[in-house]
Coordinates of C-alpha atoms in Angstrom, one line a residue:
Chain Q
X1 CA 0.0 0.0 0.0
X2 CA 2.6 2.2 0.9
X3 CA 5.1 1.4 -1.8
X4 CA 1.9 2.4 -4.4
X5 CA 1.0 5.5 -2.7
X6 CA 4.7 6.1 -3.2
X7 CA 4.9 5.4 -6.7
X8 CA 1.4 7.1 -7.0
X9 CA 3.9 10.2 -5.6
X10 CA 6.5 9.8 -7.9
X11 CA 4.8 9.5 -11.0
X12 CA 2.9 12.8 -9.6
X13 CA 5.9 14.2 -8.8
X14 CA 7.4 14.2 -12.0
X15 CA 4.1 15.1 -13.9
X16 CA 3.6 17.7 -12.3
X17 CA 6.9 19.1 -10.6
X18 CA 8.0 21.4 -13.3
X19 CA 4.0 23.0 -13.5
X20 CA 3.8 23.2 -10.0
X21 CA 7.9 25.0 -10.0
X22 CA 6.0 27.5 -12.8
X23 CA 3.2 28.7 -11.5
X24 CA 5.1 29.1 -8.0
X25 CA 7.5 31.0 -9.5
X26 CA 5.0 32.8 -11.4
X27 CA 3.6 33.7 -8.3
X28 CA 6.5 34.6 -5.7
X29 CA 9.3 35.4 -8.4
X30 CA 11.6 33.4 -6.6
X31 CA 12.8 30.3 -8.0
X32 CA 14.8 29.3 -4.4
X33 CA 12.1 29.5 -2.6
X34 CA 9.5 28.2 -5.3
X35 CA 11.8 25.1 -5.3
X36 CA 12.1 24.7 -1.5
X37 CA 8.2 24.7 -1.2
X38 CA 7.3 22.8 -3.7
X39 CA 9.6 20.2 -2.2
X40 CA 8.6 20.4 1.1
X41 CA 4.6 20.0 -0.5
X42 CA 5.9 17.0 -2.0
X43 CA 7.5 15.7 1.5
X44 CA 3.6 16.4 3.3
X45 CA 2.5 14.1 0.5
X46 CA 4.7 11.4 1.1
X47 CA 3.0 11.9 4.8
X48 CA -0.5 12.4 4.5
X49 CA -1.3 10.6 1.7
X50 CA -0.7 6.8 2.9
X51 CA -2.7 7.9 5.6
X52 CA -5.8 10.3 4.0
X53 CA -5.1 8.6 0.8
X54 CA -4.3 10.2 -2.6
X55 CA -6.5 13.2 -3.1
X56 CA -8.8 13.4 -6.5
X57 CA -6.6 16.4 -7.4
X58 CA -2.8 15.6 -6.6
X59 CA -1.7 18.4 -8.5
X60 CA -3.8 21.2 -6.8
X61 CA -3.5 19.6 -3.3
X62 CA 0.5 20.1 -3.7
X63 CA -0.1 23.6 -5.4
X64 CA -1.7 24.7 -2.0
X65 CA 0.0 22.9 0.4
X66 CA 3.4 24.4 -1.7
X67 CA 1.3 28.0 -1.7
X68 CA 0.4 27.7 2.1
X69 CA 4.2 27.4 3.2
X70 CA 5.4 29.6 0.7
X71 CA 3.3 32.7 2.4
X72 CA 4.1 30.9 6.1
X73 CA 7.8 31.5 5.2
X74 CA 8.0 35.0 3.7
X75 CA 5.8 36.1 6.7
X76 CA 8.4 34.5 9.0
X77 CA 11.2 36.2 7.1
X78 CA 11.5 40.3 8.2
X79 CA 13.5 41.0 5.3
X80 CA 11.0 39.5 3.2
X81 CA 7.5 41.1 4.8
X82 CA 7.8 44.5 2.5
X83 CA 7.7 42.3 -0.9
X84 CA 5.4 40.2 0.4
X85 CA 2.9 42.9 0.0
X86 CA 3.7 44.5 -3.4
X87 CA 4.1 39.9 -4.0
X88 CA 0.5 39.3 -3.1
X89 CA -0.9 42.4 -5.2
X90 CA 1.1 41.7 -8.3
X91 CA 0.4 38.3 -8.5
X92 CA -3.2 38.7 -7.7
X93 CA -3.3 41.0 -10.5
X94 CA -1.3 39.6 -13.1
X95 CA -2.2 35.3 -12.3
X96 CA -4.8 33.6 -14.2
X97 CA -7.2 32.3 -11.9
X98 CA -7.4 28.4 -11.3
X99 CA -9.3 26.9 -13.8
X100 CA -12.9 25.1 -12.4
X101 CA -11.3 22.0 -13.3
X102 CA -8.6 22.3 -10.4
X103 CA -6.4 22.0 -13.7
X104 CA -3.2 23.9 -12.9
X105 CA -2.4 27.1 -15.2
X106 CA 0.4 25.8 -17.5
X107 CA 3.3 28.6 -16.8
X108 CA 6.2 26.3 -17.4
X109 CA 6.8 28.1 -21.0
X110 CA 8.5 31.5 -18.7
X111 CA 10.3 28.8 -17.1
X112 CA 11.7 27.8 -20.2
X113 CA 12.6 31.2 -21.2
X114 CA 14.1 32.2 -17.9
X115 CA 15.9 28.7 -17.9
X116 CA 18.0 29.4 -21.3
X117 CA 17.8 33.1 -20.8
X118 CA 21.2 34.3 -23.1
X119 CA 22.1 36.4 -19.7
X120 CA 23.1 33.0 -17.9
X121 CA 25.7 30.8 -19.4
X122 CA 25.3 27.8 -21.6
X123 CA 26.0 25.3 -19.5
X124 CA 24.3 26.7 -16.7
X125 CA 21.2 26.8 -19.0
X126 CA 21.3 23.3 -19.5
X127 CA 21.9 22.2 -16.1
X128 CA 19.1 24.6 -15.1
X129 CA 16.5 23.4 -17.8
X130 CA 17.2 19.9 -16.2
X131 CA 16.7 20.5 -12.8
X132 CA 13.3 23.1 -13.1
X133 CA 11.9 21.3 -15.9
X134 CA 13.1 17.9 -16.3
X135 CA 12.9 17.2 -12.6
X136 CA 16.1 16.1 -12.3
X137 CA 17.7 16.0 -9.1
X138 CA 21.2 17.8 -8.8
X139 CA 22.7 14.7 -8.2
X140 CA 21.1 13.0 -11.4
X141 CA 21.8 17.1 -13.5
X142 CA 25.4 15.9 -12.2
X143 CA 25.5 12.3 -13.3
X144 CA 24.3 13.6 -17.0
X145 CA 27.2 15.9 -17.6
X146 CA 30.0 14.0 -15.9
X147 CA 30.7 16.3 -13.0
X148 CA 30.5 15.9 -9.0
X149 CA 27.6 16.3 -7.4
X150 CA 28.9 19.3 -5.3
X151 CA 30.0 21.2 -8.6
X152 CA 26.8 21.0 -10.1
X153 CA 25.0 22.1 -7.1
X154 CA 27.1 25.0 -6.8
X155 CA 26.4 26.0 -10.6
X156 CA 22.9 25.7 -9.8
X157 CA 22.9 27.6 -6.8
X158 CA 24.7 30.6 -9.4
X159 CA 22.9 30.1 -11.9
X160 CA 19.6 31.2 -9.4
X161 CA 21.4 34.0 -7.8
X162 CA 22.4 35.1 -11.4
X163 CA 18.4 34.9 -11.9
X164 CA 17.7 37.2 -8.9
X165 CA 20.6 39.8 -8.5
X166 CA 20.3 40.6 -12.1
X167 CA 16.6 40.4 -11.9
X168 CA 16.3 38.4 -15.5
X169 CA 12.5 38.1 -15.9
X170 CA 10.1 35.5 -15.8
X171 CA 8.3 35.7 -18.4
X172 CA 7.4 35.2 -22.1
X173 CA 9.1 37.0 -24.9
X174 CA 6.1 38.9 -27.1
X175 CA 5.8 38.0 -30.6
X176 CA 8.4 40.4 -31.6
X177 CA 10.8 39.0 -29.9
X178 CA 10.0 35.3 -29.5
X179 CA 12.1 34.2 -32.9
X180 CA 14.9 35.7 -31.4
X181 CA 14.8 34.1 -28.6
X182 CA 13.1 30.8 -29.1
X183 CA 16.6 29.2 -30.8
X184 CA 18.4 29.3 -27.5
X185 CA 15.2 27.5 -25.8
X186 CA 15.8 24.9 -28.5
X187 CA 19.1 24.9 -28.4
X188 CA 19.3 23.6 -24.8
X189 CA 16.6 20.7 -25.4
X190 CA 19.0 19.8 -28.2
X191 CA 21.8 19.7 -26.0
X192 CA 20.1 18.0 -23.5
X193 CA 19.7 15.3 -25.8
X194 CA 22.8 15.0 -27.8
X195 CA 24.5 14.6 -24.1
X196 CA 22.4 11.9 -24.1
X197 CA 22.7 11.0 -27.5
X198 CA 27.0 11.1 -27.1
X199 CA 28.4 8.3 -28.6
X200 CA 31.3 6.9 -26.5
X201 CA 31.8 3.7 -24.8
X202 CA 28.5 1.7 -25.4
X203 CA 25.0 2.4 -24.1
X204 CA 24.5 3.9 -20.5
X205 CA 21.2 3.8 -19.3
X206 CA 21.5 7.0 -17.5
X207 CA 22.0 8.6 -21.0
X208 CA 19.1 7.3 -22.6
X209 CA 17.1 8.7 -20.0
X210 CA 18.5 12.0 -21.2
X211 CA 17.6 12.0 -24.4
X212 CA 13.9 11.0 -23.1
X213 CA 14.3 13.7 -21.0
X214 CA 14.8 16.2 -23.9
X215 CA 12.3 14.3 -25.9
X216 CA 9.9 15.0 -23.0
X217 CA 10.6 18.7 -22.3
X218 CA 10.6 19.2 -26.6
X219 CA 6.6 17.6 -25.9
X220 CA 6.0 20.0 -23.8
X221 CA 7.2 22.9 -25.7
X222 CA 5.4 21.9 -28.1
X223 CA 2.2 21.7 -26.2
X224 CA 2.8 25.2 -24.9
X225 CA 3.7 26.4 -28.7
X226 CA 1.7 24.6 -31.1
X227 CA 2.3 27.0 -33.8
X228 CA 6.0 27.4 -33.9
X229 CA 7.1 24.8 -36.7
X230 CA 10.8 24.8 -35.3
X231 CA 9.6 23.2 -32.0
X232 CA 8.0 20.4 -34.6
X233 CA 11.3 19.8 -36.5
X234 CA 12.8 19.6 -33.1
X235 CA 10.8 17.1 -31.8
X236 CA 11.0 15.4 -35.1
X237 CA 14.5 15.5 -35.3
X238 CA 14.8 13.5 -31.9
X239 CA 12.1 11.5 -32.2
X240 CA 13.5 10.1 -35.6
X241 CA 17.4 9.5 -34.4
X242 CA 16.2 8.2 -31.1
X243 CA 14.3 5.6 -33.2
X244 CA 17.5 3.6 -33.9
X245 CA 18.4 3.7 -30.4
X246 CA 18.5 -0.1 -30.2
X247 CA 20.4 -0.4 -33.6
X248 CA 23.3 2.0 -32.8
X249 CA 25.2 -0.4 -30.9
X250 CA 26.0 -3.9 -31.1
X251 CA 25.8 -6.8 -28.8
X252 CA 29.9 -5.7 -27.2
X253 CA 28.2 -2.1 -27.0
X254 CA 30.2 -1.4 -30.1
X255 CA 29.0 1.8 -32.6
X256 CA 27.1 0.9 -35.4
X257 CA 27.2 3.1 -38.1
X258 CA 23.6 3.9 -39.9
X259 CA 25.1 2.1 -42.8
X260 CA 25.3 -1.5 -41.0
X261 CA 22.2 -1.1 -38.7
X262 CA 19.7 -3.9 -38.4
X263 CA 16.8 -1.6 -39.8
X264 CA 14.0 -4.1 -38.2
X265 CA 15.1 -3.0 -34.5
X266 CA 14.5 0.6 -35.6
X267 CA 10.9 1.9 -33.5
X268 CA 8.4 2.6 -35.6
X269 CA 6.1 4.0 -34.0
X270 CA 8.7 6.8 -33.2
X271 CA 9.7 6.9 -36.8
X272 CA 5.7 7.7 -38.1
X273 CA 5.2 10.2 -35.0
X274 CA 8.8 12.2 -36.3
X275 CA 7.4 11.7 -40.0
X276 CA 4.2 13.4 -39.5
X277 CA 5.9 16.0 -37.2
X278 CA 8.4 16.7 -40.4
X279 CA 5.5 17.7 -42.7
X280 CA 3.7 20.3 -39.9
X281 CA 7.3 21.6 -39.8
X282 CA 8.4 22.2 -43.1
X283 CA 4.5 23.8 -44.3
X284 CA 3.0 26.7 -44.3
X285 CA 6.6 29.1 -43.8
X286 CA 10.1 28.7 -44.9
X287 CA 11.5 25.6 -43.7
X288 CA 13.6 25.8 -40.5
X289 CA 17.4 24.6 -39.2
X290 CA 15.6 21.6 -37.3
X291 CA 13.0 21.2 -39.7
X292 CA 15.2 20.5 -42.8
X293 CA 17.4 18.2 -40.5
X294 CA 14.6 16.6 -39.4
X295 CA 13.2 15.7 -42.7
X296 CA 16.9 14.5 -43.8
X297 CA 16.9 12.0 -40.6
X298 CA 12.9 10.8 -42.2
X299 CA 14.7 10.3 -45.2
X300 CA 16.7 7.5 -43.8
X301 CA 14.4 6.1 -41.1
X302 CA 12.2 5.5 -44.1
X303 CA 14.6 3.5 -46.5
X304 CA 14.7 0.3 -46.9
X305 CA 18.7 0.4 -46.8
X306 CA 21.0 2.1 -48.3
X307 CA 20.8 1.5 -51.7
X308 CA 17.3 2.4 -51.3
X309 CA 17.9 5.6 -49.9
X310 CA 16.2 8.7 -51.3
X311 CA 20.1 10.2 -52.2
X312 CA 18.7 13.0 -54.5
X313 CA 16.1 14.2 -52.0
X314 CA 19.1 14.3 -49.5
X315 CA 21.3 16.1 -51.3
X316 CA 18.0 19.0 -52.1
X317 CA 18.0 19.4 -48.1
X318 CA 21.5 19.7 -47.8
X319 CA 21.6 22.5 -50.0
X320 CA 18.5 24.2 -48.2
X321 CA 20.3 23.5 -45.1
X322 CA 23.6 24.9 -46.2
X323 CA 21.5 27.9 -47.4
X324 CA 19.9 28.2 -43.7
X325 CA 23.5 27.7 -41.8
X326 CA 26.4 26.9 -43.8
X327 CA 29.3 24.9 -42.4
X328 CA 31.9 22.8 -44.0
X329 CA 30.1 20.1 -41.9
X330 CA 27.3 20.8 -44.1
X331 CA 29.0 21.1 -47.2
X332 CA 31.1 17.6 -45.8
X333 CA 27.6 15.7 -45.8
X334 CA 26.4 17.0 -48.3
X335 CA 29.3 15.6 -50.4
X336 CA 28.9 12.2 -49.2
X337 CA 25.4 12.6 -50.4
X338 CA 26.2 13.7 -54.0
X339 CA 29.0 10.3 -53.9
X340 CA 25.6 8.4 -52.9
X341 CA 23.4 9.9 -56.0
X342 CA 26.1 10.0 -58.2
X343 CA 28.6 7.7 -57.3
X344 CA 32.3 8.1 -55.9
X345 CA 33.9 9.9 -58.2
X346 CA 31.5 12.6 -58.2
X347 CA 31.6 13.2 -54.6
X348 CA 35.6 13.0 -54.6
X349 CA 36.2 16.7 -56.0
X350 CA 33.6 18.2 -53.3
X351 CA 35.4 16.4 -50.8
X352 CA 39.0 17.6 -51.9
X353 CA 37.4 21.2 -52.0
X354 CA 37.2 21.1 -47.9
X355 CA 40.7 20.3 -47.3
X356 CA 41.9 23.9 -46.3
X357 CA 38.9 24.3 -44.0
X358 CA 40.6 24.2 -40.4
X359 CA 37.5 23.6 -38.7
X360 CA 37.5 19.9 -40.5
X361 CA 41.3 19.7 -39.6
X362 CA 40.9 17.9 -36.4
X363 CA 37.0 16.1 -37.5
X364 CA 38.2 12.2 -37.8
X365 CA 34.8 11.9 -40.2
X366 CA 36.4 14.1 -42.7
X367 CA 39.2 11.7 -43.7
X368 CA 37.3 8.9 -43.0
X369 CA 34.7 9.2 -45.4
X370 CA 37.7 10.3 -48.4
X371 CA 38.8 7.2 -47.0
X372 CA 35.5 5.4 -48.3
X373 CA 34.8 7.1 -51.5
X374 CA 38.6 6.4 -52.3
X375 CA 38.2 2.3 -51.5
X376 CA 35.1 2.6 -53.8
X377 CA 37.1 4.0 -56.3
X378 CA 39.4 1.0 -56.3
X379 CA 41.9 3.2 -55.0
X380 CA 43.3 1.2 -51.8
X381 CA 46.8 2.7 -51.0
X382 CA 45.0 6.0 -51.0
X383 CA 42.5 4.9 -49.2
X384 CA 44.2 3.5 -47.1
X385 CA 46.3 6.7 -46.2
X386 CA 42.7 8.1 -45.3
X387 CA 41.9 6.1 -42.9
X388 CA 44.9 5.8 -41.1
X389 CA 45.0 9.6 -40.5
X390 CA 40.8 9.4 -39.4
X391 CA 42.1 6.5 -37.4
X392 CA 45.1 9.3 -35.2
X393 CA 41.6 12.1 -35.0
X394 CA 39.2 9.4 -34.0
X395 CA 38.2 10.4 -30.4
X396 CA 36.8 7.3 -29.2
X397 CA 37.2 3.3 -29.4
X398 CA 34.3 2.3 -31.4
X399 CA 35.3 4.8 -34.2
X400 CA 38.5 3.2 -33.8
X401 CA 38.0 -0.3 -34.1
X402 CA 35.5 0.4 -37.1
X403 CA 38.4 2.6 -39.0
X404 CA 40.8 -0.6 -38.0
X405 CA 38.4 -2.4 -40.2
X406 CA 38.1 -0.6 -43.2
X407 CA 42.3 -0.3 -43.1
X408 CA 42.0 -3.9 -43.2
X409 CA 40.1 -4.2 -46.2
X410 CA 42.1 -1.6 -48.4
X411 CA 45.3 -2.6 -47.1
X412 CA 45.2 -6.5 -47.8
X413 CA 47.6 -7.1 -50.3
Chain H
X1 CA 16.0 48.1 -10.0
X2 CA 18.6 50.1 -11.1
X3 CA 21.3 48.8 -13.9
X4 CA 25.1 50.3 -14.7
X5 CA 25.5 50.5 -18.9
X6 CA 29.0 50.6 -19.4
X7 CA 29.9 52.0 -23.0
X8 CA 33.0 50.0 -24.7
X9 CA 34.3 51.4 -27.7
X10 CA 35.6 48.7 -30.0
X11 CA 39.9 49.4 -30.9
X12 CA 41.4 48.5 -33.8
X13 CA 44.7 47.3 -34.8
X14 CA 46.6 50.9 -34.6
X15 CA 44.5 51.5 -31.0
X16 CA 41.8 54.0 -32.7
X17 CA 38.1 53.7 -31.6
X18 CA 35.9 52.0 -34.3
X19 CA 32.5 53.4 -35.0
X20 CA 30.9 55.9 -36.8
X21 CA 28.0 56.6 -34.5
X22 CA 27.2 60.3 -35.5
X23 CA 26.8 62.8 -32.5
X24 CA 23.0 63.3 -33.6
X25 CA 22.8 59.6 -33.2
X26 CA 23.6 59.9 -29.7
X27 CA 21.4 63.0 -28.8
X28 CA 18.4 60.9 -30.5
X29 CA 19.0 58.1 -27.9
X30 CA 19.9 60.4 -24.6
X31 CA 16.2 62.1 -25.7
X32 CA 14.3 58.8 -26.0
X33 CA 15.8 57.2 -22.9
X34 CA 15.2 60.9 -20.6
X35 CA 11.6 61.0 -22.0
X36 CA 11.0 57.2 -21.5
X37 CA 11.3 58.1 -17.6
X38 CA 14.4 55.4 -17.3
X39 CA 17.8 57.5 -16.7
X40 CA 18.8 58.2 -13.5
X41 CA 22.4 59.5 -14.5
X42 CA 25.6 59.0 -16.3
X43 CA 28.7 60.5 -18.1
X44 CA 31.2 60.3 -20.9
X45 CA 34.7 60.2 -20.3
X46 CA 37.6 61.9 -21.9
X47 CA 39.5 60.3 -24.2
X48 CA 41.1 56.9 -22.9
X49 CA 44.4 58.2 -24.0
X50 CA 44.1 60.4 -21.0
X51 CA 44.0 57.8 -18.3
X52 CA 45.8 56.8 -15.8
X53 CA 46.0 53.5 -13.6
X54 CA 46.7 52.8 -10.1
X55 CA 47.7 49.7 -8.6
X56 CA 49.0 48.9 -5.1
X57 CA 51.4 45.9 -5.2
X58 CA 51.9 43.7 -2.0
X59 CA 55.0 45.9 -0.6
X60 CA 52.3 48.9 -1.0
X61 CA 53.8 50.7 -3.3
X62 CA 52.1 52.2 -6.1
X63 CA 52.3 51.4 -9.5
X64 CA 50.7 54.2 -11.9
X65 CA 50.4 53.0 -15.8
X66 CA 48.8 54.9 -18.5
X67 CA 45.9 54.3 -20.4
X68 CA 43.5 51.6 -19.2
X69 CA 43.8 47.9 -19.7
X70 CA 46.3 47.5 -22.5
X71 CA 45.7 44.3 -23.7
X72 CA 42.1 45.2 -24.3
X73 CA 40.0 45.5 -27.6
X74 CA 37.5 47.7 -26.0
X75 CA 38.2 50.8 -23.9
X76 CA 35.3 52.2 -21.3
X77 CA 34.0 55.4 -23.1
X78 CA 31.3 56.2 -20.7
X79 CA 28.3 55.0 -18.6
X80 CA 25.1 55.6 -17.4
X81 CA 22.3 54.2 -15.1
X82 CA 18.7 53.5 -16.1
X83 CA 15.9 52.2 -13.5
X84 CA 13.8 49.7 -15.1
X85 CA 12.1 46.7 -13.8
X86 CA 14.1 43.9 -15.2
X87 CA 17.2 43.1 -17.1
X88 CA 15.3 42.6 -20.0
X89 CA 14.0 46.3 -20.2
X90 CA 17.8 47.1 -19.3
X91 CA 19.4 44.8 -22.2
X92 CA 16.6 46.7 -24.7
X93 CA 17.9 49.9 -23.6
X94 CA 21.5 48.9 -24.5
X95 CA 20.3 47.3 -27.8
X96 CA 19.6 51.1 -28.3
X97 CA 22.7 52.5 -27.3
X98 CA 24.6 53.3 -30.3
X99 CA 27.7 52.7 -28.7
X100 CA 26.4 48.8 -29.1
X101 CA 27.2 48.7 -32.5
X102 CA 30.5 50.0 -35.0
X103 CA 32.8 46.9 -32.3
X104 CA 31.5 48.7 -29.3
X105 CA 29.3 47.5 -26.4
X106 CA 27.1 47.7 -23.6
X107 CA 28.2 45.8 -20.3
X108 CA 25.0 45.9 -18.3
X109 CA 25.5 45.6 -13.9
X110 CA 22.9 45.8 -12.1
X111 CA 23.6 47.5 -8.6
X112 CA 23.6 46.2 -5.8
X113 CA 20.8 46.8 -3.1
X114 CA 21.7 46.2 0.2
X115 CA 18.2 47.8 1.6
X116 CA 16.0 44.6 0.7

């Protein structure tokens, strides 16, 4: 009984931490303190409720037992009992009143905002996305980035004073300046989940979650901003690469590359939700960074394999993309595309073309896929040369062991 | 809540200012941001070339320089304080500034308030 009542609190607890965070801060304009209460509601629960039971309305229960102690606390606090009156008068002006439903007022989007506001740093954006919105504990915010538990609370705890001190809003940037700022919101959901996402040393559970976490918090944006089509191609964009989750990596926790992938592991119920998403995002407007990416990733969640890859649509996005934000990344894939429609040879000269760009000096992919289009051309001692200079770049094992491969092939005498 | 606007001119390679902002560009903006209710204060400075720096070492003797930092890129050309109710107003007001633009920029402080 107790153990359900928990979980009953828990599952609560993470529906409805980051509305109930919101609307406190919202309310008080104080995310310390909103976060203090709204822990300490969630602590009452875990003692009334086994005994009272689970009220009909968990979510406004904990809004006013977090509401009740927030007030108890400032009126305690002498320093505090001046704001507490302008507090009370602003918010009672400027709060939507509960809706008859008990439905709490969805103010997580200012959270959002004030979480990747471009006054606070990146990381601490991140890291503060995670803990008000995610849910995330510090310890778990900590885990996800690779850093002591300690260090991460101490960011957090700066990244709140920054919040305060400076007094950076909490609010909602107006139309006119909401595509100027709505990037950097995306931009840290992205982040989120290419942490998550990272590539190193076989699968960790704990990263997963992140990228479910940023899948999760794009759903949400989403909710909150129907209309914007870039918060689609987001959510598309993760929800078609975090379809081949299961694929990526073989049964050692070894990369696989897209190329190799056992395509019938791929979720397809992921891949149709992305696929729909991709259209909402790329009508009705000029198509958008994560839209375009988004439909590119479609492109090869929907081929059979390779071969039956849609290479010329590819290579149309890559140019729209390179027209949106052109890198020699960009103009790097986009190559390998044209070798795909065209063949090697084709793809060779666009490749060659990159060679001065220093910011594809370092990038082990670079060499590595001259490396390919050269051992398709038949010619293996270049090749070969390729690959042993992707293999000295290559940052971690799995790339390694796969570029150890391909040596082997083009170097076999 | 009050905010400090710091005014960075952007140097070049010989250690000139950049920018062309035009004198009428900067009454235009001291006019908006008077009759917008915001400014509280602020100055110009003479030329940079006219400063001086003062450091105390650990023996306590002083160490005068010229010039301010001069290593920098940017060089403090002025300031002034606005009272606005959040750092967004604030960074809207520097987005006006025209010494935000030509290499230069706006380092926004808020002040501190010891009262509350």
């Amino acid at each position: 009984m107790a153990g359900r009542v928990e979980a009953t609190v828990q599952a609560v607890f993470r529906e409805e931490r980051g509305l109930l965070l919101a609307a406190l801060v919202r309310r008080f304009g104080d995310l310390d303190l909103a976060e203090e209460v709204t822990s300490e509601a969630i602590e009452a629960a875990l003692v009334r409720w086994p005994v009272d039971g689970v009220p009909p309305k968990p979510g406004a229960w904990l809004m006013t037992t977090a509401r009740r102690k927030a007030v108890d606390r400032l009126r305690r606090d002498q320093a505090y009992a001046a704001r507490l009156a302008v507090l009370q008068v602003e918010a009672d002006r400027a709060a939507p009143a509960p809706s008859p439903d008990g439905q709490l007022p969805d103010e997580r989007l200012q959270l959002f905002f004030t979480c990747a506001h471009p006054a606070l740093p990146a990381e601490d954006r991140t890291a503060l996305t995670l803990r008000c919105l995610a849910g995330l504990t510090t310890p778990e915010v900590a885990r996800a980035f690779l850093v002591p538990s300690a260090t991460m609370g101490k960011r957090i705890v700066r990244a709140k004073n920054r919040i305060r001190t400076a007094r950076i809003p909490f609010r909602v940037p107006d139309a006119a300046e909401l595509p100027g700022r709505l990037p950097g919101v995306l931009q840290v959901v992205y982040s989120i989940f290419t942490e998550g996402y990272a590539a190193s040393s076989g699968p960790d559970l704990q990263r997963l979650d992140l990228a479910e976490e940023a899948i999760r918090l794009a759903r949400i944006l989403r909710r909150l901003l129907p209309g914007e089509r870039e918060v689609a191609g987001l959510l598309a964009l993760m929800l078609l690469i975090h379809a081949r989750r299961d694929a990526r990596t073989g049964p050692d926790g070894d990369l696989v590359l897209l190329d190799d992938q056992d395509r019938g592991r791929w979720d397809r119920a992921m891949i149709s939700e992305g696929t729909a998403l991709v259209e909402v995002a790329l009508t009705g407007g000029p198509p958008g960074l994560y839209g375009v990416q988004a439909a590119i990733a479609a492109l090869h969640d929907e081929a059979p394999d390779v071969a039956g890859t849609d290479w010329p649509q590819i290579v149309g996005l890559y140019d729209v993309l390179r027209g949106l934000a052109p890198s020699p990344v960009v103009e790097l894939n986009r190559a390998v595309a044209v070798a795909m429609r065209d063949g090697p040879a084709a793809g060779l000269p666009l490749l060659d073309a990159l060679a001065d760009e220093p910011r594809l000096r370092e990038y082990s992919p670079f060499p590595a896929a001259r490396g390919d289009l050269l051992r398709r051309l038949g010619r293996h001692t270049d090749a070969a040369e390729a690959y042993r200079e992707a293999l000295a770049l290559a940052g971690t094992e799995p790339e390694r062991a796969h570029l150890r491969r391909r040596l082997a092939e083009v170097a076999k005498p | 809540m009050k905010y400090l606007m710091l005014i960075n001119a952007g140097l070049n390679d010989e250690g000139d200012v950049t920018g062309g902002c035009t004198p009428e560009g900067w009454q235009l903006f001291y006019k908006e941001i008077k009759e917008a209710g915001v400014h509280l204060h602020g100055n110009p400075l003479a030329d940079f070339t006219t400063a001086a720096t003062v450091r105390v070492d650990d023996r306590g003797e002083r160490v005068i320089t010229d010039g301010p930092f001069a290593e920098s890129r940017e060089v403090l050309g002025g300031y002034f304080v606005v009272d606005v109710p959040d750092l967004d107003v604030a960074l809207d007001w520097a987005a006006r500034c025209p010494g935000s633009r030509d290499g230069g920029s706006i380092v926004v402080r808020p002040l501190a308030d010891y009262e509350s």
